[in-house]
mmCIF file of N, CA and C in Angstrom:
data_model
loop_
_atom_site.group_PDB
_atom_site.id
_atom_site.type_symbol
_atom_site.label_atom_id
_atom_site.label_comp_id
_atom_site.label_asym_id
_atom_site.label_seq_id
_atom_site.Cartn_x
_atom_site.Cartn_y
_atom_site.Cartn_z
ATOM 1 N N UNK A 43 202.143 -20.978 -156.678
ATOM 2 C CA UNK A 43 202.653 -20.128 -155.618
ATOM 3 C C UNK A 43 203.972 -20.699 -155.105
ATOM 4 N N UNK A 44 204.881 -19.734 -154.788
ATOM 5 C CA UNK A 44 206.504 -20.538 -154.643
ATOM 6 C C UNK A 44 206.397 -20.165 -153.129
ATOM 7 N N UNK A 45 207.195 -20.881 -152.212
ATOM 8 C CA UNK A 45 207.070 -20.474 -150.938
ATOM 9 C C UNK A 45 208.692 -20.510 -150.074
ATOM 10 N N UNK A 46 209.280 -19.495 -149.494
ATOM 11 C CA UNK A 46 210.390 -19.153 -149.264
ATOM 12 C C UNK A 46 211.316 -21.014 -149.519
ATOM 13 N N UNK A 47 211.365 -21.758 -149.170
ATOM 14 C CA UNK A 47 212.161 -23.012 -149.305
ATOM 15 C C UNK A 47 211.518 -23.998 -150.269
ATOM 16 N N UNK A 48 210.874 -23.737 -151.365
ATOM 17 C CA UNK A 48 210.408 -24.525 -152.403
ATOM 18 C C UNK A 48 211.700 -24.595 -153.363
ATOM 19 N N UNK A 49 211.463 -26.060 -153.584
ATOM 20 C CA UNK A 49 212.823 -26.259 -154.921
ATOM 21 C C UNK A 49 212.872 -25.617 -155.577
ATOM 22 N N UNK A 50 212.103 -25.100 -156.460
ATOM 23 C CA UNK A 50 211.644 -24.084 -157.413
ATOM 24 C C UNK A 50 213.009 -22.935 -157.353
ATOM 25 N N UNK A 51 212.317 -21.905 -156.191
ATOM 26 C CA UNK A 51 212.919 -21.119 -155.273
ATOM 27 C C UNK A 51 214.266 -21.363 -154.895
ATOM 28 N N UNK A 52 214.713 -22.535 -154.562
ATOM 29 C CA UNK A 52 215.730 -22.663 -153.928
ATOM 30 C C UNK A 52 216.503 -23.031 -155.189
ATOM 31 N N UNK A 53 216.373 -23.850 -156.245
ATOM 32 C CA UNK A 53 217.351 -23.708 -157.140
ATOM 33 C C UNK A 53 217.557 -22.608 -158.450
ATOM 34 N N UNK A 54 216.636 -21.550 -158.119
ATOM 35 C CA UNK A 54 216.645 -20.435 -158.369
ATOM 36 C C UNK A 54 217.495 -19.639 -158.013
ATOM 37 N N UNK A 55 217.748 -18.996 -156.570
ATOM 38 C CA UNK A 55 218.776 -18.744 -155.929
ATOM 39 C C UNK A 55 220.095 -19.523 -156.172
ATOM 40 N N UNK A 56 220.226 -20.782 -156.003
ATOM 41 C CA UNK A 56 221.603 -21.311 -155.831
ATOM 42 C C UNK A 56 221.990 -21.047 -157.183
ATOM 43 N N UNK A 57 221.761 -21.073 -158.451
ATOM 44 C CA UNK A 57 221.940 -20.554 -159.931
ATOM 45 C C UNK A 57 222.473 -19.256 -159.546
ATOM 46 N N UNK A 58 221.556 -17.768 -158.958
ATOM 47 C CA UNK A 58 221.966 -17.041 -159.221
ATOM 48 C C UNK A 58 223.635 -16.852 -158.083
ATOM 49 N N UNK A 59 223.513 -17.455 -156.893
ATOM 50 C CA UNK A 59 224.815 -17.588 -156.260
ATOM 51 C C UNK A 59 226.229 -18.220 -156.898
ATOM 52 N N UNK A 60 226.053 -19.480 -157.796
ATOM 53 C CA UNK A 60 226.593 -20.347 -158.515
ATOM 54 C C UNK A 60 227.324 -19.197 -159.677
ATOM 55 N N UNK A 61 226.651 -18.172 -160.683
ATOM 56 C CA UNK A 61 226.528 -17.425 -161.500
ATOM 57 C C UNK A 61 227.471 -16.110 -160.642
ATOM 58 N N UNK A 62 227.252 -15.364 -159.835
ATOM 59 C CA UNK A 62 227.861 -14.539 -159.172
ATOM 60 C C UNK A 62 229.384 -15.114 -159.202
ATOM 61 N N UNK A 63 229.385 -16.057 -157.998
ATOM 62 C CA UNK A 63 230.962 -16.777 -157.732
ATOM 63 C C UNK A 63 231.309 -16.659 -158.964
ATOM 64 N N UNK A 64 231.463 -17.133 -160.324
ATOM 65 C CA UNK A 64 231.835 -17.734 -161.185
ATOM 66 C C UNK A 64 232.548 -16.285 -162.316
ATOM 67 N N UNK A 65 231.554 -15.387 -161.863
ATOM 68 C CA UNK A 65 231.697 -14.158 -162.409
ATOM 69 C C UNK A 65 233.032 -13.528 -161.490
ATOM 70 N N UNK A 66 232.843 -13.282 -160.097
ATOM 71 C CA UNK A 66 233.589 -12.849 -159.048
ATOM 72 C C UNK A 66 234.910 -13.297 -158.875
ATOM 73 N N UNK A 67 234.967 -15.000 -159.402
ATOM 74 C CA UNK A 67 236.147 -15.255 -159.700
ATOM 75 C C UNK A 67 236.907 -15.190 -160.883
ATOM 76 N N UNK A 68 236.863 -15.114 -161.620
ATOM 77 C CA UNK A 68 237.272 -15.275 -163.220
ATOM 78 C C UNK A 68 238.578 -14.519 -163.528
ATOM 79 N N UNK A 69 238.486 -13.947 -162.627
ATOM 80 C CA UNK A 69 239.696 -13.070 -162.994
ATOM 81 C C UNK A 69 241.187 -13.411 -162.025
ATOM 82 N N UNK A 70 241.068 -14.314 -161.178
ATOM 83 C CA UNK A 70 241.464 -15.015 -160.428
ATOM 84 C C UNK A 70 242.693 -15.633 -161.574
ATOM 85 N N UNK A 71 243.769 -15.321 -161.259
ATOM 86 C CA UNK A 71 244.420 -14.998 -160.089
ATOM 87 C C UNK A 71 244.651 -13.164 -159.814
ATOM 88 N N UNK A 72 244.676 -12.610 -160.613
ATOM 89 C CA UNK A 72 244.774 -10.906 -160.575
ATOM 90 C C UNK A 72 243.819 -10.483 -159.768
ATOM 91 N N UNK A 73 243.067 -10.568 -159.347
ATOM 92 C CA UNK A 73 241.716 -10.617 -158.130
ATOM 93 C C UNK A 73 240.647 -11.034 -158.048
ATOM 94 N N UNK A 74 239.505 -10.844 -157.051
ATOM 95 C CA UNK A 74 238.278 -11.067 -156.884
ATOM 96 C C UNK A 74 237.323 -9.717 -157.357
ATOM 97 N N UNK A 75 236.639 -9.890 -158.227
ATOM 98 C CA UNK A 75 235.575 -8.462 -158.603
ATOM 99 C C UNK A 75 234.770 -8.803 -158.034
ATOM 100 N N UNK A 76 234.311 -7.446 -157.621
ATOM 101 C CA UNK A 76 232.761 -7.122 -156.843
ATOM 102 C C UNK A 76 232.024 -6.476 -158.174
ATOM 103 N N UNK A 77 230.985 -6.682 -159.046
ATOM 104 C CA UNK A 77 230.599 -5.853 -159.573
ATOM 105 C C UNK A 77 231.402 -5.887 -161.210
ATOM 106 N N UNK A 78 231.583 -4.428 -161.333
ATOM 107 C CA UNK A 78 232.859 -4.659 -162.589
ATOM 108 C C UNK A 78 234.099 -4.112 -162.313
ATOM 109 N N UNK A 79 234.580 -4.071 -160.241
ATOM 110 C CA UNK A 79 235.976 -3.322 -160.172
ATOM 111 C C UNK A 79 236.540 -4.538 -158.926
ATOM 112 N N UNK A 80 237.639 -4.307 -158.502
ATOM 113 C CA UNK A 80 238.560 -5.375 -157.603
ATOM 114 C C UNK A 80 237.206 -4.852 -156.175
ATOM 115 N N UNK A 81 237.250 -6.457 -155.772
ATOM 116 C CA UNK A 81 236.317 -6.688 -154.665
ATOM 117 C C UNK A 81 236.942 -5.758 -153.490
ATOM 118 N N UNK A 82 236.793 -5.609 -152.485
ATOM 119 C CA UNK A 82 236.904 -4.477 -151.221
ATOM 120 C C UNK A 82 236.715 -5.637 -150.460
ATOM 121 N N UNK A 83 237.587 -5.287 -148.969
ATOM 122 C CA UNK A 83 237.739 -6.640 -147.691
ATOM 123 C C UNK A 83 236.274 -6.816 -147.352
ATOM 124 N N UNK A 84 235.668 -5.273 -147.141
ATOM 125 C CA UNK A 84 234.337 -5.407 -146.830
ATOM 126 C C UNK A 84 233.072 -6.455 -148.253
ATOM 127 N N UNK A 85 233.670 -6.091 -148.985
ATOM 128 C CA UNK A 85 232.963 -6.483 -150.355
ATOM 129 C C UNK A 85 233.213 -8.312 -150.192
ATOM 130 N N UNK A 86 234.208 -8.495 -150.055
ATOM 131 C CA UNK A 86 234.908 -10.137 -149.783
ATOM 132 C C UNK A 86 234.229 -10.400 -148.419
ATOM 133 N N UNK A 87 233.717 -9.739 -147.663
ATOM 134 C CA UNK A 87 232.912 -10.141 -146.702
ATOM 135 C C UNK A 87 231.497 -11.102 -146.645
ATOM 136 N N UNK A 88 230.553 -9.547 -147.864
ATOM 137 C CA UNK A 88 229.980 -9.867 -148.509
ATOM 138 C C UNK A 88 229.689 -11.507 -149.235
ATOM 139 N N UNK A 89 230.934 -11.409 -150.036
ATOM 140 C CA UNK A 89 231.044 -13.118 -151.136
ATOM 141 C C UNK A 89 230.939 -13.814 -149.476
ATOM 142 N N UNK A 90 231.584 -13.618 -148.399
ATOM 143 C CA UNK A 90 231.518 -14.985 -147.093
ATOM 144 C C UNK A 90 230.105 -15.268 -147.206
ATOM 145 N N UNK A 91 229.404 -14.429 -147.039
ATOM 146 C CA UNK A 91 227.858 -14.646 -146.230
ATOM 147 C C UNK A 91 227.578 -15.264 -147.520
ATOM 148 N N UNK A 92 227.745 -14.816 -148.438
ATOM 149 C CA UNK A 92 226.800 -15.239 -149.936
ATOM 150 C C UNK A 92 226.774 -16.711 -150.105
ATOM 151 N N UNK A 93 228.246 -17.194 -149.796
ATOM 152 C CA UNK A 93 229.455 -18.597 -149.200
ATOM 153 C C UNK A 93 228.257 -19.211 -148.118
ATOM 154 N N UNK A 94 228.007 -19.071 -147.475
ATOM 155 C CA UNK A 94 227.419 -19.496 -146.531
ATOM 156 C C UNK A 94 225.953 -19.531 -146.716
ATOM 157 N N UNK A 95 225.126 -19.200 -147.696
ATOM 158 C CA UNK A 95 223.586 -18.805 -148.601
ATOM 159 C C UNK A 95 223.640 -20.555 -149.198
ATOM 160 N N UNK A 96 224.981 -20.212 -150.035
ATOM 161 C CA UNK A 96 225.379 -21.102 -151.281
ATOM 162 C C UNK A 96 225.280 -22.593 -150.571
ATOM 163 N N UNK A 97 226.227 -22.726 -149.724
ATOM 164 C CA UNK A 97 226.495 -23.880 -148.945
ATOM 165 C C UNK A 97 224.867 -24.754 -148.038
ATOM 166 N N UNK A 98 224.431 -23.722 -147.574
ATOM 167 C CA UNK A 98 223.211 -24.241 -147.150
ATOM 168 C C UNK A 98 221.977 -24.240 -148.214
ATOM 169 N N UNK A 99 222.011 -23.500 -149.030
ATOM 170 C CA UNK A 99 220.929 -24.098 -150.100
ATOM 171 C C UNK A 99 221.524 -25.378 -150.746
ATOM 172 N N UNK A 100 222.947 -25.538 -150.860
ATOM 173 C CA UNK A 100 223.289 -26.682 -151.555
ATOM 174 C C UNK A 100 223.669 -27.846 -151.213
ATOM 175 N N UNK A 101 222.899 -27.809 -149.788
ATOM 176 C CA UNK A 101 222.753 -28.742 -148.743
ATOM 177 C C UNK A 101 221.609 -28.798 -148.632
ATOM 178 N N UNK A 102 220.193 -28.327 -148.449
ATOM 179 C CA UNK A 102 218.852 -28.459 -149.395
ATOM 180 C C UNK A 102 218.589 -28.983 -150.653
ATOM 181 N N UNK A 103 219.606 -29.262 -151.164
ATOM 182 C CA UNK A 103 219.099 -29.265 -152.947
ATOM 183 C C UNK A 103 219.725 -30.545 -152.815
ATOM 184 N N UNK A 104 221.109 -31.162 -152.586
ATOM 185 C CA UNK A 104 221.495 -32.379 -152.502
ATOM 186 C C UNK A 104 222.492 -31.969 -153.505
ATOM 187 N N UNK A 105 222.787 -30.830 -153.080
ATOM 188 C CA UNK A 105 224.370 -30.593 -154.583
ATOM 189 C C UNK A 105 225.453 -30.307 -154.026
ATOM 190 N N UNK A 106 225.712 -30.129 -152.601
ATOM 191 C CA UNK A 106 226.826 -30.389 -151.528
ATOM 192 C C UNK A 106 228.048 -30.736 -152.532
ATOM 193 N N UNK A 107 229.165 -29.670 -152.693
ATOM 194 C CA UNK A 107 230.608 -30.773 -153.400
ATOM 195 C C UNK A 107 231.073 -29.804 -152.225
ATOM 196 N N UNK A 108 231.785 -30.801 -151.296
ATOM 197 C CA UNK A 108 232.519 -30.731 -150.196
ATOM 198 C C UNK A 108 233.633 -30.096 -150.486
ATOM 199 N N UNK A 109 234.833 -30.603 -151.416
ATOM 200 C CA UNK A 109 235.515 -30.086 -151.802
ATOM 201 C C UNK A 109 235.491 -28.655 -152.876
ATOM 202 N N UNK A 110 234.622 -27.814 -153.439
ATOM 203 C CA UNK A 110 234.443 -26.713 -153.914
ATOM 204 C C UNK A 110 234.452 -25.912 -152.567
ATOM 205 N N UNK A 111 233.665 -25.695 -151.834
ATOM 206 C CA UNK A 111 233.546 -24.810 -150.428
ATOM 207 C C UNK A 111 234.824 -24.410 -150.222
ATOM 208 N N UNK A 112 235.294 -25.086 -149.502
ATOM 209 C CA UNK A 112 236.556 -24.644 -149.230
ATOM 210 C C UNK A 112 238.091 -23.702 -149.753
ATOM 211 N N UNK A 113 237.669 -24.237 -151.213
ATOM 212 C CA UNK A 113 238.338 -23.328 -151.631
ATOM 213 C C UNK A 113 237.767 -22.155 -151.692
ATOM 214 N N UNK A 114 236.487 -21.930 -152.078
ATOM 215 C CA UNK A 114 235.872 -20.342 -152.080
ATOM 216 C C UNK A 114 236.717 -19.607 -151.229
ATOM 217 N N UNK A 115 236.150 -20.274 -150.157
ATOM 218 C CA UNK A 115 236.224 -19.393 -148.837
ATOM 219 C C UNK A 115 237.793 -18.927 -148.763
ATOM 220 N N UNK A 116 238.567 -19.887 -148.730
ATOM 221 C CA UNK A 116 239.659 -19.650 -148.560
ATOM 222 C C UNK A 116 239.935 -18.428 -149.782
ATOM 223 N N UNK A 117 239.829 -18.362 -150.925
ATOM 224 C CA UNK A 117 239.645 -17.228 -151.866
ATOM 225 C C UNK A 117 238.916 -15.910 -151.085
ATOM 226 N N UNK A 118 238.347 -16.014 -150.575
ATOM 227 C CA UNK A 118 237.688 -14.944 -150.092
ATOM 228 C C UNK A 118 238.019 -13.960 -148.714
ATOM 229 N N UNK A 119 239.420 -14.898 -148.376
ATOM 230 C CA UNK A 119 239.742 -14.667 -146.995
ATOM 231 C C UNK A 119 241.381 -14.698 -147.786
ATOM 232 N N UNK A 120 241.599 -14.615 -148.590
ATOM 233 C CA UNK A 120 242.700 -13.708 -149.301
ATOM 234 C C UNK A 120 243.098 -12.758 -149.647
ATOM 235 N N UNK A 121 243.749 -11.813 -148.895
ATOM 236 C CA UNK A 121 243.446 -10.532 -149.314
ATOM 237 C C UNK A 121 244.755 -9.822 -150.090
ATOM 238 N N UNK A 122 245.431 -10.574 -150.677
ATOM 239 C CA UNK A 122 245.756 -10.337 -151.931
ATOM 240 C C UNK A 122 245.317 -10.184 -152.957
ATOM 241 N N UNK A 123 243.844 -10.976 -153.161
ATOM 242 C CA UNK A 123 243.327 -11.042 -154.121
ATOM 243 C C UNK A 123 242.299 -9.337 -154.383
ATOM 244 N N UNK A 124 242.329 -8.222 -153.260
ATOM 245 C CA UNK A 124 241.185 -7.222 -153.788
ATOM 246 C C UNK A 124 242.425 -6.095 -153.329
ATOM 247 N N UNK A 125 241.612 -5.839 -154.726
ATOM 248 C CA UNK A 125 241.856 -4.751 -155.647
ATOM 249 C C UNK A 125 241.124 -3.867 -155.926
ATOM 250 N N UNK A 126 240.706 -3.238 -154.686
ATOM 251 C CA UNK A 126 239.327 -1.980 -155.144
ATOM 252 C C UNK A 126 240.211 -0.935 -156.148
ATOM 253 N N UNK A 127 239.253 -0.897 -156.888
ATOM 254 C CA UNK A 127 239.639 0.202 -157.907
ATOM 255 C C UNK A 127 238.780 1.601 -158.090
#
């Protein structure tokens, strides 16, 4: 039985957050995708909170890189980077 904050669970999630970003950015520098089209301010909102999921499970797990965070965010609070299409 897995229970909402079991490792299990929790590095379950941080994979699929880890996997998203990685996807969301890739196209970086031409923009941030939401999905398969240019992310939306509201959509880049979205990636914040997800930013903030990521950061505290990976402060549970003991996988904290101080220096990755920051840049996200700052990516995400760029709004050069979306390109709703």
């Amino acid at each position: 039985m897995l229970f909402p904050n079991s490792p299990e669970l929790l590095e379950y999630r941080y994979q699929l957050l880890q996997n998203y970003f990685a996807f969301a950015f890739h196209e970086i520098p031409s923009g941030i995708l939401h999905g398969m089209n240019g992310a939306t301010v509201d959509e880049a909102r979205e990636g914040l909170r997800a930013l903030e999921e990521y950061t505290g499970i990976s402060k549970q797990l003991g996988y904290l890189n101080e220096n990755i965070i920051p840049s996200v965010d700052q990516l995400l609070k760029n709004e050069r980077f979306f390109h709703p299409i």
